[in-house]
Tab-separated table of C-alpha atoms in Angstrom:
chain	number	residue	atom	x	y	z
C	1	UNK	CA	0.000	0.000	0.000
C	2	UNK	CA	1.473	3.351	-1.141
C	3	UNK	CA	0.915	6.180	1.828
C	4	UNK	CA	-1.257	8.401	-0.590
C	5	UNK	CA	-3.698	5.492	-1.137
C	6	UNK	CA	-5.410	7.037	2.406
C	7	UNK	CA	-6.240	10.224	0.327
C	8	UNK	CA	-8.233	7.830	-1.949
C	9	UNK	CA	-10.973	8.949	0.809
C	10	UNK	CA	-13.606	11.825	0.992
C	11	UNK	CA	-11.865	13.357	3.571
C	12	UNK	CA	-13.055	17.388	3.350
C	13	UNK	CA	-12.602	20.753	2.946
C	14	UNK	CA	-10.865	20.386	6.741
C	15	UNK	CA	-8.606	17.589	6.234
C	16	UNK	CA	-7.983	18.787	2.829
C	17	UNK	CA	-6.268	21.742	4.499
C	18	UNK	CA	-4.921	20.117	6.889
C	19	UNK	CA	-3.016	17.253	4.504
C	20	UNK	CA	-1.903	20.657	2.334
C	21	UNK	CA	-0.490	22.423	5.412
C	22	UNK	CA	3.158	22.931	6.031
C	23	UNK	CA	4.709	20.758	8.806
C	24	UNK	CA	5.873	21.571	11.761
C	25	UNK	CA	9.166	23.848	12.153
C	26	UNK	CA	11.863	22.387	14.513
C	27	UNK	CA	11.782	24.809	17.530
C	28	UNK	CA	9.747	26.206	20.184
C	29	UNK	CA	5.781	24.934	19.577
C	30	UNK	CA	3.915	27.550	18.828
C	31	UNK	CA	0.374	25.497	17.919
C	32	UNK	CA	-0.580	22.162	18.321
C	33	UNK	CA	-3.048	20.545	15.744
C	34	UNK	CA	-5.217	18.122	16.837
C	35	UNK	CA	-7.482	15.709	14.873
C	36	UNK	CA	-10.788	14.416	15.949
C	37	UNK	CA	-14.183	12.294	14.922
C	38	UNK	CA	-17.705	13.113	15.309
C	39	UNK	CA	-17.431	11.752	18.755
C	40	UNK	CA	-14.637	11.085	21.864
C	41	UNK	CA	-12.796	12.499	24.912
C	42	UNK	CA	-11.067	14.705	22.212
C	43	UNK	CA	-14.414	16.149	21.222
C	44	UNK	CA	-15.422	17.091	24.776
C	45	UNK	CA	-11.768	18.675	25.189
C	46	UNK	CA	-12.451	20.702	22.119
C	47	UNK	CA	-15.595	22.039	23.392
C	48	UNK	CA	-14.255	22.486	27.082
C	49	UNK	CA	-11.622	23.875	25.579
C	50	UNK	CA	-9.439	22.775	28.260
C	51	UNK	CA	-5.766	22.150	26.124
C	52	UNK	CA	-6.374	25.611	25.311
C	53	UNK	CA	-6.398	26.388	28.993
C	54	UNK	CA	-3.440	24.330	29.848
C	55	UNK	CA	-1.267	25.882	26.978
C	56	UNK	CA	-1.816	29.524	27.286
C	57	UNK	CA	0.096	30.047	29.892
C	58	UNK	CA	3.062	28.457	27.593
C	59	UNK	CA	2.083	30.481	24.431
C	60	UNK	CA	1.206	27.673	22.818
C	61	UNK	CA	-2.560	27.860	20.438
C	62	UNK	CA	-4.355	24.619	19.764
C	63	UNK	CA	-6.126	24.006	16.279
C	64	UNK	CA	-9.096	22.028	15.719
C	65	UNK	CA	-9.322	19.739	12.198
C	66	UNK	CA	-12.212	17.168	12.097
C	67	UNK	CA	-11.764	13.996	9.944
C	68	UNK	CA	-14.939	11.903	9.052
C	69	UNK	CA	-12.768	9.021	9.570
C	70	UNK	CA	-9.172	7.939	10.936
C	71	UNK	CA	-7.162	6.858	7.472
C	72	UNK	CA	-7.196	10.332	6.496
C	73	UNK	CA	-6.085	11.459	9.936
C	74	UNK	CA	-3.370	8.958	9.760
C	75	UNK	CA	-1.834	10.779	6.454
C	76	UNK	CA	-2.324	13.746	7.561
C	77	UNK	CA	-0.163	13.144	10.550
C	78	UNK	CA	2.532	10.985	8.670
C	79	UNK	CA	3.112	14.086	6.724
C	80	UNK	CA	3.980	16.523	9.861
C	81	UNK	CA	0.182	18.891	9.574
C	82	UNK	CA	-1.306	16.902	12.702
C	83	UNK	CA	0.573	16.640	15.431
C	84	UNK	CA	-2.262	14.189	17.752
C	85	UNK	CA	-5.663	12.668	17.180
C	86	UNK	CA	-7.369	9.770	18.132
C	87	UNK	CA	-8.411	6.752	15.792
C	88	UNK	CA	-9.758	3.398	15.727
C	89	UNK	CA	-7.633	0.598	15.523
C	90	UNK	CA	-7.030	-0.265	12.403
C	91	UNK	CA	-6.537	2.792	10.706
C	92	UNK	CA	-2.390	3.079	12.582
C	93	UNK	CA	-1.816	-0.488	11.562
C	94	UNK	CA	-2.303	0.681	8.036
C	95	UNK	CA	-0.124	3.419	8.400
C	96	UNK	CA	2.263	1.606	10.164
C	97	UNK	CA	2.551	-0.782	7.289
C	98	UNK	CA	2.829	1.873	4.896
C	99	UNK	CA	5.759	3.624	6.458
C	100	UNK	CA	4.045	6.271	8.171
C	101	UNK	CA	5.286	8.568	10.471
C	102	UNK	CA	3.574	7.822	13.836
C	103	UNK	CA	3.397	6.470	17.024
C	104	UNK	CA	1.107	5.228	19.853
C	105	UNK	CA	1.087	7.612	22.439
C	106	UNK	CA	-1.985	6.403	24.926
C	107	UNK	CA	-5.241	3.891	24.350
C	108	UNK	CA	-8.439	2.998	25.359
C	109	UNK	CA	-10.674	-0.354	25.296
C	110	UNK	CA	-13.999	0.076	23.264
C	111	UNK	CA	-17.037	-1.457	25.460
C	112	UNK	CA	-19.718	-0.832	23.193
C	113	UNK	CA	-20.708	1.704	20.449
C	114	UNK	CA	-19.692	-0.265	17.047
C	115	UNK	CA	-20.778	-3.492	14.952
C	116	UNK	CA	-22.837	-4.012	11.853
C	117	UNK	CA	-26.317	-2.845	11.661
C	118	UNK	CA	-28.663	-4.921	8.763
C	119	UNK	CA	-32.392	-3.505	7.418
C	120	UNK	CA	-35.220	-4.190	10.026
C	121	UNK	CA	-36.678	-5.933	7.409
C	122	UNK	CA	-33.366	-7.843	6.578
C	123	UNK	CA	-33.541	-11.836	5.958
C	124	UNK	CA	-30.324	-11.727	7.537
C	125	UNK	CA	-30.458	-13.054	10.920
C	126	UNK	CA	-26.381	-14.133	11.650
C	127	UNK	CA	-23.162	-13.619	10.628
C	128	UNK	CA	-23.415	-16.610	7.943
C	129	UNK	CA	-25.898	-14.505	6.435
C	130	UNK	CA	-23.538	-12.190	5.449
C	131	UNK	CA	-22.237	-14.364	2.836
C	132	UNK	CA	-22.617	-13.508	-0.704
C	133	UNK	CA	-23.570	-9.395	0.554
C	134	UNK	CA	-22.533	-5.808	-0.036
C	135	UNK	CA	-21.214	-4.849	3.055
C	136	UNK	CA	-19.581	-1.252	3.504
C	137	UNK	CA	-17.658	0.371	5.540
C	138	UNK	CA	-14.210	2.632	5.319
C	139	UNK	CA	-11.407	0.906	3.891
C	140	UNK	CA	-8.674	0.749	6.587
C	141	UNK	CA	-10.848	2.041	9.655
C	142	UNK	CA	-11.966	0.230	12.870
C	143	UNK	CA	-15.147	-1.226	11.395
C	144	UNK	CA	-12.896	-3.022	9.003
C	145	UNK	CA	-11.358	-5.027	11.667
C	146	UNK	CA	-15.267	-6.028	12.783
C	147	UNK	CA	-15.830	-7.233	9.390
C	148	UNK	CA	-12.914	-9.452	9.477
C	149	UNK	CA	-13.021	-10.532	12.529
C	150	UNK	CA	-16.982	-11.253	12.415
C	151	UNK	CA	-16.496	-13.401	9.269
C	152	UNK	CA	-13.630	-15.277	10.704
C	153	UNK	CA	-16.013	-15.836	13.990
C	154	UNK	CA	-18.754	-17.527	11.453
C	155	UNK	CA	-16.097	-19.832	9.474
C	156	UNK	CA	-16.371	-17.043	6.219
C	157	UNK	CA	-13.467	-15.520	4.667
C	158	UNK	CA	-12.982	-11.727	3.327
C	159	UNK	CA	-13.681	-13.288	-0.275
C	160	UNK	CA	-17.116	-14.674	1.036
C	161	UNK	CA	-18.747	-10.813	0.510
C	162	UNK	CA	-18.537	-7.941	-1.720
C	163	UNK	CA	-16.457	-5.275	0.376
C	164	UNK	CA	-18.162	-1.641	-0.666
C	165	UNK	CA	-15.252	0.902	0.433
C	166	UNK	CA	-16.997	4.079	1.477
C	167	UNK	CA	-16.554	6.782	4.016
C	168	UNK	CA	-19.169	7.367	7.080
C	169	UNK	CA	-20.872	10.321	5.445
C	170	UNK	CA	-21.370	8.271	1.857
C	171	UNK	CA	-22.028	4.722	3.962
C	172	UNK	CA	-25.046	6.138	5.619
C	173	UNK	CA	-27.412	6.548	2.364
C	174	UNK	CA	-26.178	4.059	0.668
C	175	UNK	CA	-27.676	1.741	3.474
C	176	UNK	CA	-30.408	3.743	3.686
C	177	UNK	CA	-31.645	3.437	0.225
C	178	UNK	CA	-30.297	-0.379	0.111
C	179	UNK	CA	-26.796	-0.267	-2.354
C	180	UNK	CA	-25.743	-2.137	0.875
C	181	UNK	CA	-27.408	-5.075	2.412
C	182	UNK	CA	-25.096	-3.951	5.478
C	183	UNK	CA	-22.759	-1.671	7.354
C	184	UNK	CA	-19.848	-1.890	10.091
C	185	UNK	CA	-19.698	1.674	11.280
C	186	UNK	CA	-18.777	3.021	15.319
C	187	UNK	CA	-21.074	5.899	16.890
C	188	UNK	CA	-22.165	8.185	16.459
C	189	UNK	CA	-22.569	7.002	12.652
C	190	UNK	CA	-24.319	3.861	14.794
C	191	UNK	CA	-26.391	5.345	16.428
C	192	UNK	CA	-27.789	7.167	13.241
C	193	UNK	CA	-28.332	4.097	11.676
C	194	UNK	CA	-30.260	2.642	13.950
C	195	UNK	CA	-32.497	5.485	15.214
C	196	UNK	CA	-32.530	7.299	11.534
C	197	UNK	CA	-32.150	4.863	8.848
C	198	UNK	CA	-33.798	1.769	9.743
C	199	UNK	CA	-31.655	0.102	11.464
C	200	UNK	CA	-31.869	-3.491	13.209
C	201	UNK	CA	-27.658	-4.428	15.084
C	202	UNK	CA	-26.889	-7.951	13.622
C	203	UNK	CA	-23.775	-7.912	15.866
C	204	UNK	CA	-22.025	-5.719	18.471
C	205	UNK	CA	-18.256	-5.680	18.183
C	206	UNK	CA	-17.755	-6.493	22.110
C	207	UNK	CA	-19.838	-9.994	20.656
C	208	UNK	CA	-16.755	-10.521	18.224
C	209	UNK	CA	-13.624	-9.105	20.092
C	210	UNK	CA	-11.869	-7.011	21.721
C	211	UNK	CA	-11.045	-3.621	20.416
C	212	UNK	CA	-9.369	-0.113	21.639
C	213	UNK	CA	-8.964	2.998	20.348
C	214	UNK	CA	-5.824	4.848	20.420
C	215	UNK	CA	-4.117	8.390	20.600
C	216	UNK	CA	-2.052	8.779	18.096
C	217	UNK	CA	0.669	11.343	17.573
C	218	UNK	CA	3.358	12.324	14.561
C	219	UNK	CA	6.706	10.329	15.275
C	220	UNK	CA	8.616	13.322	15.244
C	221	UNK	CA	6.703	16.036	17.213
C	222	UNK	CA	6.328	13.295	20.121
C	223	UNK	CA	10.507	12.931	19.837
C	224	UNK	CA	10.967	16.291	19.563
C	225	UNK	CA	8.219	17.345	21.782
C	226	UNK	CA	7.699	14.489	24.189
C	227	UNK	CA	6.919	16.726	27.513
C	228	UNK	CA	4.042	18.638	25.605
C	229	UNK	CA	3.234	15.318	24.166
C	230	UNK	CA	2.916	14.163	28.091
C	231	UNK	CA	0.239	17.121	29.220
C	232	UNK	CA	-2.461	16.569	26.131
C	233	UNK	CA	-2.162	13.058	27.373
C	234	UNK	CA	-2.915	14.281	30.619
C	235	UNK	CA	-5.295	16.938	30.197
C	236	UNK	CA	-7.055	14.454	27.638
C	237	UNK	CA	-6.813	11.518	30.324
C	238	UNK	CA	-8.489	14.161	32.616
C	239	UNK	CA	-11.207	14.845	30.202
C	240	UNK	CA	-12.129	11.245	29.965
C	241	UNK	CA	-12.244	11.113	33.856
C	242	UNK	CA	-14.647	13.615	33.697
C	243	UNK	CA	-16.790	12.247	31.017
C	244	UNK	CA	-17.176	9.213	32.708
C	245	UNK	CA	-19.307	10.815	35.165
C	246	UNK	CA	-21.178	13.299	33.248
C	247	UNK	CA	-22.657	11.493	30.227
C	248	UNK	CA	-25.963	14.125	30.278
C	249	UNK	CA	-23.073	17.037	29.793
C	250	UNK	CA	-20.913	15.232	27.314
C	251	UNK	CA	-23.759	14.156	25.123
C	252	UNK	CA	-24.674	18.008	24.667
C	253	UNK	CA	-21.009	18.677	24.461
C	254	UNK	CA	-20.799	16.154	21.563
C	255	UNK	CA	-24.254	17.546	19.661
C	256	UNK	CA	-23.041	20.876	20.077
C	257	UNK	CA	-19.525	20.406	18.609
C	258	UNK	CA	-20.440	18.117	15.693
C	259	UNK	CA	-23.920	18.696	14.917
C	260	UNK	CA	-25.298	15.169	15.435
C	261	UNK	CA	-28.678	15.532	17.470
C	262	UNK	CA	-28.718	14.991	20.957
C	263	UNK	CA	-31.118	11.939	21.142
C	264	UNK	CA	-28.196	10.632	18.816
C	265	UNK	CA	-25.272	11.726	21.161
C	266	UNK	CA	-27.257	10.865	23.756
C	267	UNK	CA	-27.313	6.548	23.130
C	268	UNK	CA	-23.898	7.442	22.076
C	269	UNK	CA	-22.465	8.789	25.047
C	270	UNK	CA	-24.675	6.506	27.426
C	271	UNK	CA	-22.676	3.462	25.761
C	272	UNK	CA	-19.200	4.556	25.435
C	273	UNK	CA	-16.398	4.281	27.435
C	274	UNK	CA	-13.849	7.483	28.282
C	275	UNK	CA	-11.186	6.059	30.088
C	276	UNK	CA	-7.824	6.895	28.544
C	277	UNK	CA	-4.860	4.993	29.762
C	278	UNK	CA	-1.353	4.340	28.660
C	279	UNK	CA	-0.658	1.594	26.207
C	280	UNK	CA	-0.205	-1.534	28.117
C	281	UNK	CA	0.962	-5.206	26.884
C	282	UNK	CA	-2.442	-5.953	26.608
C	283	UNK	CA	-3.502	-3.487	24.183
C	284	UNK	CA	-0.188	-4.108	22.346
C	285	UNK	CA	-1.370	-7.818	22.119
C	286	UNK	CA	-4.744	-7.491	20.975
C	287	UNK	CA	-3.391	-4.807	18.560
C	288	UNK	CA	-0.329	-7.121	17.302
C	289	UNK	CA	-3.566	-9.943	16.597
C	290	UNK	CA	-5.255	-6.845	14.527
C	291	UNK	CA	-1.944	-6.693	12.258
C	292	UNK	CA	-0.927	-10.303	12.229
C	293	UNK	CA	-4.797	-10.937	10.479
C	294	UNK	CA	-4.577	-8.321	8.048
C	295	UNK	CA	-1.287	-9.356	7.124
C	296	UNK	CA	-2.626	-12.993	6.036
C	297	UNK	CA	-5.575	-11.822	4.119
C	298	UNK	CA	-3.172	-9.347	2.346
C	299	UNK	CA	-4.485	-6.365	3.512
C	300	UNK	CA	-1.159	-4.658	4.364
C	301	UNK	CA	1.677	-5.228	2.402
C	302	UNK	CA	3.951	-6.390	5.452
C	303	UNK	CA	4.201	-8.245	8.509
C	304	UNK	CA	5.016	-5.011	11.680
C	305	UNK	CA	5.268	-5.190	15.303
C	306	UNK	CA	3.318	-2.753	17.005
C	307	UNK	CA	5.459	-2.822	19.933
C	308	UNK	CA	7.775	-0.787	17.810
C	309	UNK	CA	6.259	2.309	17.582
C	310	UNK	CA	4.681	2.600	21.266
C	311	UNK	CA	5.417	6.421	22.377
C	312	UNK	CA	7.227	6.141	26.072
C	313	UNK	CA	7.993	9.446	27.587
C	314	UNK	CA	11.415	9.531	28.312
C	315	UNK	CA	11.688	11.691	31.313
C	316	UNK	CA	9.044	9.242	32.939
């Protein structure tokens, strides 16, 4: 895989900038640029605004750039115009593989909040009944580990359906009006599936495996960087801390930010989990199974060890 295959997505105005923007200047930082989702502790920082609170005092701005999904995050950040965002877990094993400039810099387990919804009306019933069906979802993202990793559970294989490649925004009325017969997608795209489009969840991801999300930051701003790399891992680990206890707050903080209705935000935030921790040998493990699989189907070009590009602070 080439690393401008990710900009093969619909990734926006936003991101368009973003990919287009110089990097980084060796020096003193003078802005960080941070890359979110329609949902997540990064979300609720943004509209606390509480990196921007931290940082002032050190003359340091923080810049906002949404993505509608992680791939083009990833390539934005290999080339040096994001400096930290969060993602799914597939979308850094595909950037690892392609050479990109990265590393993990904290994680957190997914409880809930993902899987593949099917049509109410839907003659499928299980995941065998996926077999021989258009299912989409973004090439490279999160839900393409569920698909995977669902089929494998049911004894199918990756050739057993017709992968449709599309982003979140393009996904959603194209199951809607039935090009798809179903969709792997994460909230709060889930959520709008099932309470907008007609929805019915043939599987939950927790059902399949386990799965994390991760912080992700550009290789070279966390070496050159690493103690402001440190506090927005701390002020975001503090924002999650505070999310998990105010779930009425953060789903208005999430419908406010993005745009997505509160009854939407509201299932979404109710369901997800906010704790952000550092990225332990378990995560590495169940992350290093994520890369081993798509290796064997052919999915990344390359066998990689994610252990490799784990972010420690030095002055810990």
């Amino acid at each position: 895989m080439q690393r401008r295959d990710f900009l093969k997505l619909s990734i926006g105005t936003a991101a368009a900038a973003a990919i287009a923007a110089p990097a980084l200047a060796q020096g003193a930082v003078k802005e960080i640029r941070i890359g979110y989702q329609k949902t997540g502790v990064l979300v609720i920082a943004r509209q606390q605004a509480v990196l921007e609170k931290h940082f002032t005092s050190q003359g340091i701005d923080v810049k906002w750039i949404e993505f509608s999904s992680g791939p083009p995050m990833m390539e934005a950040m290999n080339v040096g115009s994001v400096d930290f965002g969060a993602v799914g877990d597939s979308p850094p094993v595909f950037a690892q593989a392609a050479g990109a400039a990265i590393v993990y810099a904290a994680g957190q387990p997914i409880t809930n909040g993902q899987g593949i919804l099917v049509p109410k009306d839907s003659p499928i019933r299980d995941i065998a009944g996926l077999k021989g069906k258009r299912i989409g979802f973004t090439k490279g993202s999160s839900a393409h580990n569920i698909v995977v990793q669902t089929l494998e559970k049911a004894g199918l294989t990756y050739a057993d359906i017709t992968p449709v490649y599309l982003t979140p925004p393009d996904a959603g009325p194209a199951f809607a009006n039935g090009s798809i017969e179903a969709w792997a997608i994460w909230d709060p795209y889930f959520a709008i599936g099932e309470t907008r489009q007609n929805g019915r969840i043939l599987i939950n991801a927790r059902e399949v495996t386990k799965t994390n999300s991760f912080y992700i930051a550009n290789r070279e701003f966390a070496k050159s960087h690493g103690a402001i790399l440190q506090q927005i891992v701390d002020v975001t680990t503090a924002a999650g801390q505070w999310a998990e206890q105010h779930r009425d707050e953060v789903a208005r903080s999430l419908a406010a930010i993005t745009g997505v209705p509160l009854d939407i935000q509201t299932v979404a935030a109710n369901r997800a989990n906010f704790v952000v921790g550092p990225v332990t040998d378990e995560i590495v493990t169940t992350q290093q199974g994520v890369a081993d699989r798509f290796y064997k189907l052919g999915l990344i070009p390359k066998p990689i060890q994610i252990r490799d590009i784990v972010w420690r602070n030095p002055a810990a």
